[in-house]
Structures are given as C-alpha cells and as structure tokens.
Amino acid sequence: MMDIMQPPMNTESWFNLRMQSTGVAVLLQQWGIASPLALAAERLVIVALIVIAALVANFVARRLIVRVLHSLFRRTQVTWDDRIAERGVLLRLSRVAPAMIVYAGATLVAPETAWVSEAIRRGASAWVVLIAALTIASTIDVFHDLYRASPVARQRPIKGFVQLAKVVLLIVAAVIILTTILNQSPLGILSGLGAMSAVLLLIFRDSILGFVSGIQLSANNMVQIGDWIEMPKYDADGDVIDITLQTIKVQNWDKTITTIPIYALVSDSFRNWRGMTESGGRRIKRAISIDMRSVRFVDQQMLDSYRRFSRIRDYIDRRQAEIDAYNSEHHIELADCVSGRRMTNLGIFRAYVTTYLQQHPMIRKDMTFLVRQLPPGPTGIPIEVFVFSADQRWPNYEGIQADIFDHLLAVIPEFDLRVYQEPSGYELDAIARALRDAKSAD
C-alpha cells in the first residue's frame, strides 16, 4: 500500500496513470477539455457509476428478492419464516449488496492513490461487519419469539439472556470494526480496553449485576412473567409484565408501572403470590370482635332457642349430653356454674360458624380450615375465620368473603351476642343529650 505521506505525483504522471485505467479522460481531452478538468470529470463519472450500481443492487436485493421471499413466507403453514419477515432479517442482510459494490469499485475511484482505495475498502468492510451483527441480532430475536410462544417460556423467561447476547455481539462487532478501520490487531484494542476495565465495570455495573441476578432468579424459579408480587420498598404491588437484563416491570393494580432493578429481587425480600395461584385456593383471614359483656352461660331457654337452627342442633344435643354426663359423674349441681361444665353462647356461635363454613360450597375443605378465638383485647374477643375460598379470581373472592361476613354479622344477635364497636359521634351526641335531659329534669 502506498504511504499516505508519499509526495504527490505531478499532473502528467497522474494523467498517464489514469489513461491506463480508463479512456474517459482521453475521450474528454479529445473533445478539447483540459487534462485537469478531464481527470476530475472522469472521477465524478466513476463515482456516479459506482453509486448507481450500488443503488441498483440495493433495489434488486430489497425490492425484488426480499419482497418475493416475504410473499412466499406468508403462504407457508409454519410460523418461523413469518418471524424472520417481521424481524427484518432478510431486509438487513440485503444491505450488504451495495457495500460489496462499493468495495469492488474502490480501486477505480483513485488508482493513483492507494490509500484512498484502501480507506474506502475498510469503510465498506466495517459496514458489512455492522450489517452482519445487526442481522445476527435480528436472528436472535426470531429465536426468542419462537421460544416465547412455547409453554415453558412463562416459567423460564430468557429475555435477559437475549439482551446479554446482543450486548456481547455488539461489543465483538465494535472491536472488529475498529480493527478493520485502524488496521490493528484485535489484541491491541483488547489490551487497551483492559486498561479501561475499571471504567467499563462502572458503565456495565447494572448489566453485570442484572445478569448474575437473572441467573439466580431463573435457576431458583423465583419470579415469572404473570406473577403477582409485592415489594413495599419500591411501592410495587401487581403483576410482572416484563423481565429484562437490568429491570423488572410490575403493573400495579392502579395500572401504574413500577420498574425495579432486577438485582433488588435477589438482595431484598419480596412476596410472590404464585403459590396461592398454583394451590387452587385463596385465603380468607378476617375476625369479628365480640363485646365481652355479652358473653354468658346459656340456660335451658337459650338452648331451646338455639335448637331452632338446624346447622347446630346436633352439636347442641351432643355437647349437652357430654356435659350432663360429666356433671352427673362428678355430682355437680346444674346451678353450680363454677364447678360444673356449661356451654356459652360464644362457644355455640363458634360452632355455628364452623358448620356454616363446612357447608359453604365455595370454601375448600381440603386446605387449612380454622375458626378460632384470639386473645381478648381492648376491642373485645376476636373470632377469626381462617379458610380458603375455591375461587381465586379477585372479584369473586371478595364477593365470597363479603357474603360470609354479611351473614355472620346478621346472625350474631340471634346468639345473644353483640359486636364490639367503638362509639361514634352520633352515639356520643345521644349520650350528651340524655345527660342534659336528665339534668334539666332534676
């Protein structure tokens, strides 16, 4: 290759060299055009011909070949060729054609200055490398699209790995382009990048952390697209809609989007409701606070009243028989409430709740089923329902839960119990009026 710093030729030597390559300048000179203008016109003609040839090659590749192939793809029964057309794999590959024309015609532009031809060839080669990298990236997208259509894609998303592969591909392409343009060994460029490793680590910190975290999330099956997760630290409460190399997107129930760094799902805690979805049931955990002053032993009149309820009639008879047998065995009088055993209205109500839920068609009987009494507190005695609904859909689940507690709140007075409720402003006003009326009467 001719040295760039070599002294330029004189006009006569240059013209003689051009005459050896083409007759355009000679023809123009015969028409009376001076040598410098003839040489300049010849160069413009050659450049124009190369540009026209490149445009024709681009037209043939893109307008004819690609369109014909895409038309054939649409007529087939398989889907992978449709993905190739949608991702523009052939369209990007067609852009190599004009670059090859430019590469082939580089020596005709300036044969007397080899460095110009070499620069054009290097530029065309770099363009081919770039197009090849973009074509491979589109091909990776095609494989990703086909994978996403498979059933396993929901459980094992690979979008993060696809993005990482593209990043590595573009880095390799950038190194090859630099070596092509600068005419240097790749080892020299890589050694220079090694000196910048600290800076590169800072630039690609999130990508590296995301890649490692993505491997852990995928290996442990911690989160999938479609999972309902809660992460209070990031105000995230909704469905996972996208998992990338660096972030995970959560669509909250108010339709806002929360973006979380993917490594945060490994370093911080979060709640995944997938277990609930896969279990086939959804937990109902709610308590009713009973006023402690309404709890009492039941007498015969109350028992006769409670026997009206078919759900607990057998329970009352069986329980009363056990209590009578115990008291008779230990010679305890019925009036002795301290030494003997007696049923309470609260215990009978708890038995009613248990039987009611056992007969409810939308409550899972094969999962945790519990009606329990929590420790008494300033707000009364909580009677907690801990069961699972058979319908997991949110609206239906809320409807089942509301119907259950609507019924329980309505039947509580039938057991001579009262729900604890803090005094409202209306009640306080009524008390104040009653006190004023009593004071005025005095």
mmCIF file of C-alpha atoms in Angstrom, residues 10-256:
data_model
loop_
_atom_site.group_PDB
_atom_site.id
_atom_site.type_symbol
_atom_site.label_atom_id
_atom_site.label_comp_id
_atom_site.label_asym_id
_atom_site.label_seq_id
_atom_site.Cartn_x
_atom_site.Cartn_y
_atom_site.Cartn_z
ATOM 1 C CA ASN A 10 2.837 15.601 -10.989
ATOM 2 C CA THR A 11 -0.089 16.170 -13.303
ATOM 3 C CA GLU A 12 1.446 14.411 -16.289
ATOM 4 C CA SER A 13 2.328 11.234 -14.365
ATOM 5 C CA TRP A 14 -1.112 11.206 -12.779
ATOM 6 C CA PHE A 15 -2.828 11.637 -16.152
ATOM 7 C CA ASN A 16 -0.745 8.871 -17.740
ATOM 8 C CA LEU A 17 -1.727 6.527 -14.900
ATOM 9 C CA ARG A 18 -5.406 7.358 -15.328
ATOM 10 C CA MET A 19 -5.172 6.721 -19.057
ATOM 11 C CA GLN A 20 -4.065 3.160 -18.276
ATOM 12 C CA SER A 21 -7.216 2.513 -16.214
ATOM 13 C CA THR A 22 -9.943 4.154 -18.307
ATOM 14 C CA GLY A 23 -10.479 6.008 -21.569
ATOM 15 C CA VAL A 24 -12.942 8.551 -20.224
ATOM 16 C CA ALA A 25 -10.297 11.215 -19.646
ATOM 17 C CA VAL A 26 -8.792 10.618 -23.101
ATOM 18 C CA LEU A 27 -12.183 10.991 -24.728
ATOM 19 C CA LEU A 28 -12.864 14.212 -22.841
ATOM 20 C CA GLN A 29 -9.431 15.555 -23.777
ATOM 21 C CA GLN A 30 -10.127 14.800 -27.432
ATOM 22 C CA TRP A 31 -13.216 16.956 -27.094
ATOM 23 C CA GLY A 32 -10.989 19.841 -26.102
ATOM 24 C CA ILE A 33 -11.329 19.652 -22.335
ATOM 25 C CA ALA A 34 -8.115 20.337 -20.418
ATOM 26 C CA SER A 35 -6.387 17.446 -18.634
ATOM 27 C CA PRO A 36 -7.181 18.503 -15.010
ATOM 28 C CA LEU A 37 -10.863 19.003 -15.830
ATOM 29 C CA ALA A 38 -10.957 15.757 -17.786
ATOM 30 C CA LEU A 39 -9.494 13.866 -14.837
ATOM 31 C CA ALA A 40 -11.961 15.467 -12.408
ATOM 32 C CA ALA A 41 -14.864 14.682 -14.730
ATOM 33 C CA GLU A 42 -13.639 11.112 -15.084
ATOM 34 C CA ARG A 43 -13.562 10.705 -11.299
ATOM 35 C CA LEU A 44 -17.096 12.071 -10.991
ATOM 36 C CA VAL A 45 -18.317 9.692 -13.703
ATOM 37 C CA ILE A 46 -16.739 6.688 -11.964
ATOM 38 C CA VAL A 47 -18.164 7.692 -8.591
ATOM 39 C CA ALA A 48 -21.589 8.205 -10.175
ATOM 40 C CA LEU A 49 -21.433 4.785 -11.841
ATOM 41 C CA ILE A 50 -20.485 3.114 -8.543
ATOM 42 C CA VAL A 51 -23.316 4.915 -6.733
ATOM 43 C CA ILE A 52 -25.799 3.911 -9.443
ATOM 44 C CA ALA A 53 -24.587 0.308 -9.314
ATOM 45 C CA ALA A 54 -24.928 0.307 -5.515
ATOM 46 C CA LEU A 55 -28.451 1.720 -5.734
ATOM 47 C CA VAL A 56 -29.417 -0.863 -8.343
ATOM 48 C CA ALA A 57 -28.006 -3.657 -6.173
ATOM 49 C CA ASN A 58 -29.896 -2.286 -3.184
ATOM 50 C CA PHE A 59 -33.112 -2.091 -5.218
ATOM 51 C CA VAL A 60 -32.749 -5.621 -6.549
ATOM 52 C CA ALA A 61 -31.928 -7.051 -3.124
ATOM 53 C CA ARG A 62 -34.591 -5.182 -1.145
ATOM 54 C CA ARG A 63 -37.409 -4.604 -3.593
ATOM 55 C CA LEU A 64 -37.292 -7.822 -5.550
ATOM 56 C CA ILE A 65 -35.587 -10.649 -3.668
ATOM 57 C CA VAL A 66 -36.741 -9.702 -0.153
ATOM 58 C CA ARG A 67 -40.305 -8.937 -1.225
ATOM 59 C CA VAL A 68 -40.563 -12.186 -3.165
ATOM 60 C CA LEU A 69 -39.278 -14.200 -0.214
ATOM 61 C CA HIS A 70 -41.610 -12.420 2.214
ATOM 62 C CA SER A 71 -44.526 -13.165 -0.087
ATOM 63 C CA LEU A 72 -43.557 -16.836 -0.091
ATOM 64 C CA PHE A 73 -43.232 -16.818 3.712
ATOM 65 C CA ARG A 74 -46.800 -15.614 4.120
ATOM 66 C CA ARG A 75 -48.100 -18.559 2.105
ATOM 67 C CA THR A 76 -46.449 -21.261 4.207
ATOM 68 C CA GLN A 77 -48.040 -23.012 7.183
ATOM 69 C CA VAL A 78 -45.062 -22.654 9.538
ATOM 70 C CA THR A 79 -44.534 -19.600 11.734
ATOM 71 C CA TRP A 80 -40.766 -19.296 11.945
ATOM 72 C CA ASP A 81 -40.478 -17.761 8.468
ATOM 73 C CA ASP A 82 -43.109 -15.183 9.428
ATOM 74 C CA ARG A 83 -40.925 -14.229 12.384
ATOM 75 C CA ILE A 84 -37.982 -13.787 10.019
ATOM 76 C CA ALA A 85 -40.035 -11.376 7.939
ATOM 77 C CA GLU A 86 -41.343 -9.472 10.973
ATOM 78 C CA ARG A 87 -37.875 -9.046 12.457
ATOM 79 C CA GLY A 88 -36.427 -7.864 9.134
ATOM 80 C CA VAL A 89 -33.606 -10.422 8.965
ATOM 81 C CA LEU A 90 -33.520 -10.539 5.166
ATOM 82 C CA LEU A 91 -34.069 -6.800 4.911
ATOM 83 C CA ARG A 92 -30.974 -6.111 6.966
ATOM 84 C CA LEU A 93 -28.981 -8.745 5.128
ATOM 85 C CA SER A 94 -29.873 -7.117 1.796
ATOM 86 C CA ARG A 95 -27.928 -4.010 2.804
ATOM 87 C CA VAL A 96 -24.704 -5.934 2.261
ATOM 88 C CA ALA A 97 -25.188 -5.783 -1.531
ATOM 89 C CA PRO A 98 -24.408 -2.057 -2.019
ATOM 90 C CA ALA A 99 -21.438 -2.355 0.331
ATOM 91 C CA MET A 100 -19.980 -5.120 -1.838
ATOM 92 C CA ILE A 101 -20.387 -2.933 -4.938
ATOM 93 C CA VAL A 102 -18.558 -0.071 -3.215
ATOM 94 C CA TYR A 103 -15.828 -2.455 -2.057
ATOM 95 C CA ALA A 104 -15.331 -3.819 -5.589
ATOM 96 C CA GLY A 105 -15.255 -0.367 -7.185
ATOM 97 C CA ALA A 106 -12.877 1.195 -4.664
ATOM 98 C CA THR A 107 -9.797 0.718 -6.889
ATOM 99 C CA LEU A 108 -11.463 2.562 -9.771
ATOM 100 C CA VAL A 109 -12.044 5.751 -7.789
ATOM 101 C CA ALA A 110 -8.409 6.708 -7.249
ATOM 102 C CA PRO A 111 -5.961 4.105 -8.581
ATOM 103 C CA GLU A 112 -3.073 6.573 -8.304
ATOM 104 C CA THR A 113 -3.590 6.964 -4.548
ATOM 105 C CA ALA A 114 -3.796 3.517 -2.992
ATOM 106 C CA TRP A 115 -4.600 4.842 0.487
ATOM 107 C CA VAL A 116 -7.900 6.283 -0.779
ATOM 108 C CA SER A 117 -8.956 2.936 -2.213
ATOM 109 C CA GLU A 118 -7.844 1.218 0.972
ATOM 110 C CA ALA A 119 -9.856 3.640 3.123
ATOM 111 C CA ILE A 120 -12.966 3.032 1.010
ATOM 112 C CA ARG A 121 -12.495 -0.724 1.286
ATOM 113 C CA ARG A 122 -12.073 -0.533 5.047
ATOM 114 C CA GLY A 123 -15.213 1.563 5.340
ATOM 115 C CA ALA A 124 -17.163 -0.915 3.221
ATOM 116 C CA SER A 125 -15.793 -3.821 5.266
ATOM 117 C CA ALA A 126 -16.791 -2.100 8.504
ATOM 118 C CA TRP A 127 -20.276 -1.576 7.099
ATOM 119 C CA VAL A 128 -20.526 -5.283 6.226
ATOM 120 C CA VAL A 129 -19.480 -6.229 9.774
ATOM 121 C CA LEU A 130 -22.112 -3.883 11.227
ATOM 122 C CA ILE A 131 -24.837 -5.282 8.973
ATOM 123 C CA ALA A 132 -23.790 -8.833 9.864
ATOM 124 C CA ALA A 133 -24.031 -8.020 13.587
ATOM 125 C CA LEU A 134 -27.474 -6.461 13.190
ATOM 126 C CA THR A 135 -28.632 -9.444 11.128
ATOM 127 C CA ILE A 136 -27.442 -11.867 13.805
ATOM 128 C CA ALA A 137 -29.206 -9.751 16.443
ATOM 129 C CA SER A 138 -32.435 -9.984 14.453
ATOM 130 C CA THR A 139 -31.960 -13.741 14.143
ATOM 131 C CA ILE A 140 -31.599 -13.956 17.922
ATOM 132 C CA ASP A 141 -34.895 -12.065 18.215
ATOM 133 C CA VAL A 142 -36.506 -14.631 15.917
ATOM 134 C CA PHE A 143 -35.403 -17.494 18.165
ATOM 135 C CA HIS A 144 -36.604 -15.525 21.195
ATOM 136 C CA ASP A 145 -40.022 -15.005 19.606
ATOM 137 C CA LEU A 146 -40.304 -18.720 18.890
ATOM 138 C CA TYR A 147 -39.274 -19.524 22.457
ATOM 139 C CA ARG A 148 -41.805 -17.096 23.907
ATOM 140 C CA ALA A 149 -44.547 -18.941 22.035
ATOM 141 C CA SER A 150 -43.686 -22.179 23.851
ATOM 142 C CA PRO A 151 -45.383 -23.140 27.160
ATOM 143 C CA VAL A 152 -42.099 -23.186 29.083
ATOM 144 C CA ALA A 153 -41.369 -19.518 28.294
ATOM 145 C CA ARG A 154 -43.747 -18.299 31.005
ATOM 146 C CA GLN A 155 -41.844 -20.231 33.646
ATOM 147 C CA ARG A 156 -38.349 -19.652 32.241
ATOM 148 C CA PRO A 157 -38.104 -16.222 30.579
ATOM 149 C CA ILE A 158 -34.817 -15.679 28.740
ATOM 150 C CA LYS A 159 -35.195 -12.046 27.719
ATOM 151 C CA GLY A 160 -32.316 -11.033 29.985
ATOM 152 C CA PHE A 161 -30.013 -13.603 28.384
ATOM 153 C CA VAL A 162 -31.097 -12.472 24.924
ATOM 154 C CA GLN A 163 -30.212 -8.890 25.777
ATOM 155 C CA LEU A 164 -26.856 -10.000 27.163
ATOM 156 C CA ALA A 165 -26.130 -11.933 23.964
ATOM 157 C CA LYS A 166 -26.876 -8.800 21.938
ATOM 158 C CA VAL A 167 -24.588 -6.693 24.113
ATOM 159 C CA VAL A 168 -21.741 -9.196 23.678
ATOM 160 C CA LEU A 169 -22.433 -9.358 19.940
ATOM 161 C CA LEU A 170 -22.280 -5.578 19.540
ATOM 162 C CA ILE A 171 -19.083 -5.380 21.597
ATOM 163 C CA VAL A 172 -17.435 -8.013 19.393
ATOM 164 C CA ALA A 173 -18.673 -6.204 16.277
ATOM 165 C CA ALA A 174 -17.317 -2.888 17.582
ATOM 166 C CA VAL A 175 -13.886 -4.456 18.178
ATOM 167 C CA ILE A 176 -13.838 -5.960 14.669
ATOM 168 C CA ILE A 177 -14.905 -2.641 13.124
ATOM 169 C CA LEU A 178 -12.155 -0.789 14.978
ATOM 170 C CA THR A 179 -9.541 -3.335 13.918
ATOM 171 C CA THR A 180 -10.741 -3.039 10.320
ATOM 172 C CA ILE A 181 -10.697 0.760 10.227
ATOM 173 C CA LEU A 182 -7.468 1.234 12.197
ATOM 174 C CA ASN A 183 -5.737 -1.802 10.631
ATOM 175 C CA GLN A 184 -4.619 -3.029 14.040
ATOM 176 C CA SER A 185 -4.612 -6.376 15.780
ATOM 177 C CA PRO A 186 -7.653 -7.140 17.956
ATOM 178 C CA LEU A 187 -5.276 -7.948 20.799
ATOM 179 C CA GLY A 188 -4.009 -4.396 20.783
ATOM 180 C CA ILE A 189 -7.505 -2.975 21.048
ATOM 181 C CA LEU A 190 -8.485 -5.502 23.726
ATOM 182 C CA SER A 191 -5.386 -4.630 25.730
ATOM 183 C CA GLY A 192 -6.442 -1.001 25.593
ATOM 184 C CA LEU A 193 -9.891 -1.988 26.789
ATOM 185 C CA GLY A 194 -8.261 -3.942 29.607
ATOM 186 C CA ALA A 195 -6.681 -0.748 30.845
ATOM 187 C CA MET A 196 -10.173 0.746 30.954
ATOM 188 C CA SER A 197 -11.649 -2.227 32.815
ATOM 189 C CA ALA A 198 -12.436 -0.160 35.911
ATOM 190 C CA VAL A 199 -14.374 2.343 33.828
ATOM 191 C CA LEU A 200 -16.134 -0.452 31.937
ATOM 192 C CA LEU A 201 -17.156 -2.100 35.205
ATOM 193 C CA LEU A 202 -18.766 1.145 36.296
ATOM 194 C CA ILE A 203 -20.526 1.556 32.951
ATOM 195 C CA PHE A 204 -21.833 -2.020 32.836
ATOM 196 C CA ARG A 205 -22.384 -2.407 36.583
ATOM 197 C CA ASP A 206 -26.151 -2.800 36.310
ATOM 198 C CA SER A 207 -25.817 -5.174 33.367
ATOM 199 C CA ILE A 208 -23.383 -7.414 35.250
ATOM 200 C CA LEU A 209 -25.497 -7.403 38.401
ATOM 201 C CA GLY A 210 -28.618 -7.994 36.337
ATOM 202 C CA PHE A 211 -27.020 -10.922 34.513
ATOM 203 C CA VAL A 212 -25.933 -12.634 37.733
ATOM 204 C CA SER A 213 -29.298 -11.937 39.373
ATOM 205 C CA GLY A 214 -31.130 -13.169 36.290
ATOM 206 C CA ILE A 215 -29.291 -16.487 36.502
ATOM 207 C CA GLN A 216 -30.253 -16.837 40.178
ATOM 208 C CA LEU A 217 -33.881 -15.905 39.525
ATOM 209 C CA SER A 218 -34.128 -18.347 36.632
ATOM 210 C CA ALA A 219 -32.307 -21.187 38.389
ATOM 211 C CA ASN A 220 -34.427 -20.873 41.540
ATOM 212 C CA ASN A 221 -37.645 -20.092 39.638
ATOM 213 C CA MET A 222 -38.235 -17.103 41.916
ATOM 214 C CA VAL A 223 -40.323 -14.956 39.588
ATOM 215 C CA GLN A 224 -42.069 -15.355 36.237
ATOM 216 C CA ILE A 225 -43.988 -13.133 33.877
ATOM 217 C CA GLY A 226 -47.559 -13.003 35.122
ATOM 218 C CA ASP A 227 -46.678 -13.472 38.799
ATOM 219 C CA TRP A 228 -48.330 -11.237 41.358
ATOM 220 C CA ILE A 229 -45.590 -9.819 43.573
ATOM 221 C CA GLU A 230 -45.443 -7.303 46.400
ATOM 222 C CA MET A 231 -42.342 -5.236 47.120
ATOM 223 C CA PRO A 232 -43.185 -2.394 49.535
ATOM 224 C CA LYS A 233 -39.694 -0.890 49.259
ATOM 225 C CA TYR A 234 -40.443 0.066 45.645
ATOM 226 C CA ASP A 235 -44.220 0.532 46.103
ATOM 227 C CA ALA A 236 -44.780 -2.419 43.785
ATOM 228 C CA ASP A 237 -47.951 -4.480 44.118
ATOM 229 C CA GLY A 238 -49.193 -6.112 40.934
ATOM 230 C CA ASP A 239 -48.404 -8.425 38.029
ATOM 231 C CA VAL A 240 -44.969 -8.868 36.464
ATOM 232 C CA ILE A 241 -45.271 -7.862 32.816
ATOM 233 C CA ASP A 242 -41.640 -7.808 31.665
ATOM 234 C CA ILE A 243 -38.252 -9.155 32.778
ATOM 235 C CA THR A 244 -35.149 -7.727 31.102
ATOM 236 C CA LEU A 245 -31.424 -7.866 31.717
ATOM 237 C CA GLN A 246 -31.474 -4.922 34.126
ATOM 238 C CA THR A 247 -35.060 -4.329 35.244
ATOM 239 C CA ILE A 248 -38.354 -5.976 36.002
ATOM 240 C CA LYS A 249 -41.626 -4.176 35.277
ATOM 241 C CA VAL A 250 -44.634 -4.561 37.559
ATOM 242 C CA GLN A 251 -48.084 -3.299 36.593
ATOM 243 C CA ASN A 252 -49.724 -2.245 39.840
ATOM 244 C CA TRP A 253 -53.428 -2.675 40.482
ATOM 245 C CA ASP A 254 -53.977 1.034 39.806
ATOM 246 C CA LYS A 255 -52.484 0.412 36.308
ATOM 247 C CA THR A 256 -49.267 2.297 37.060
#
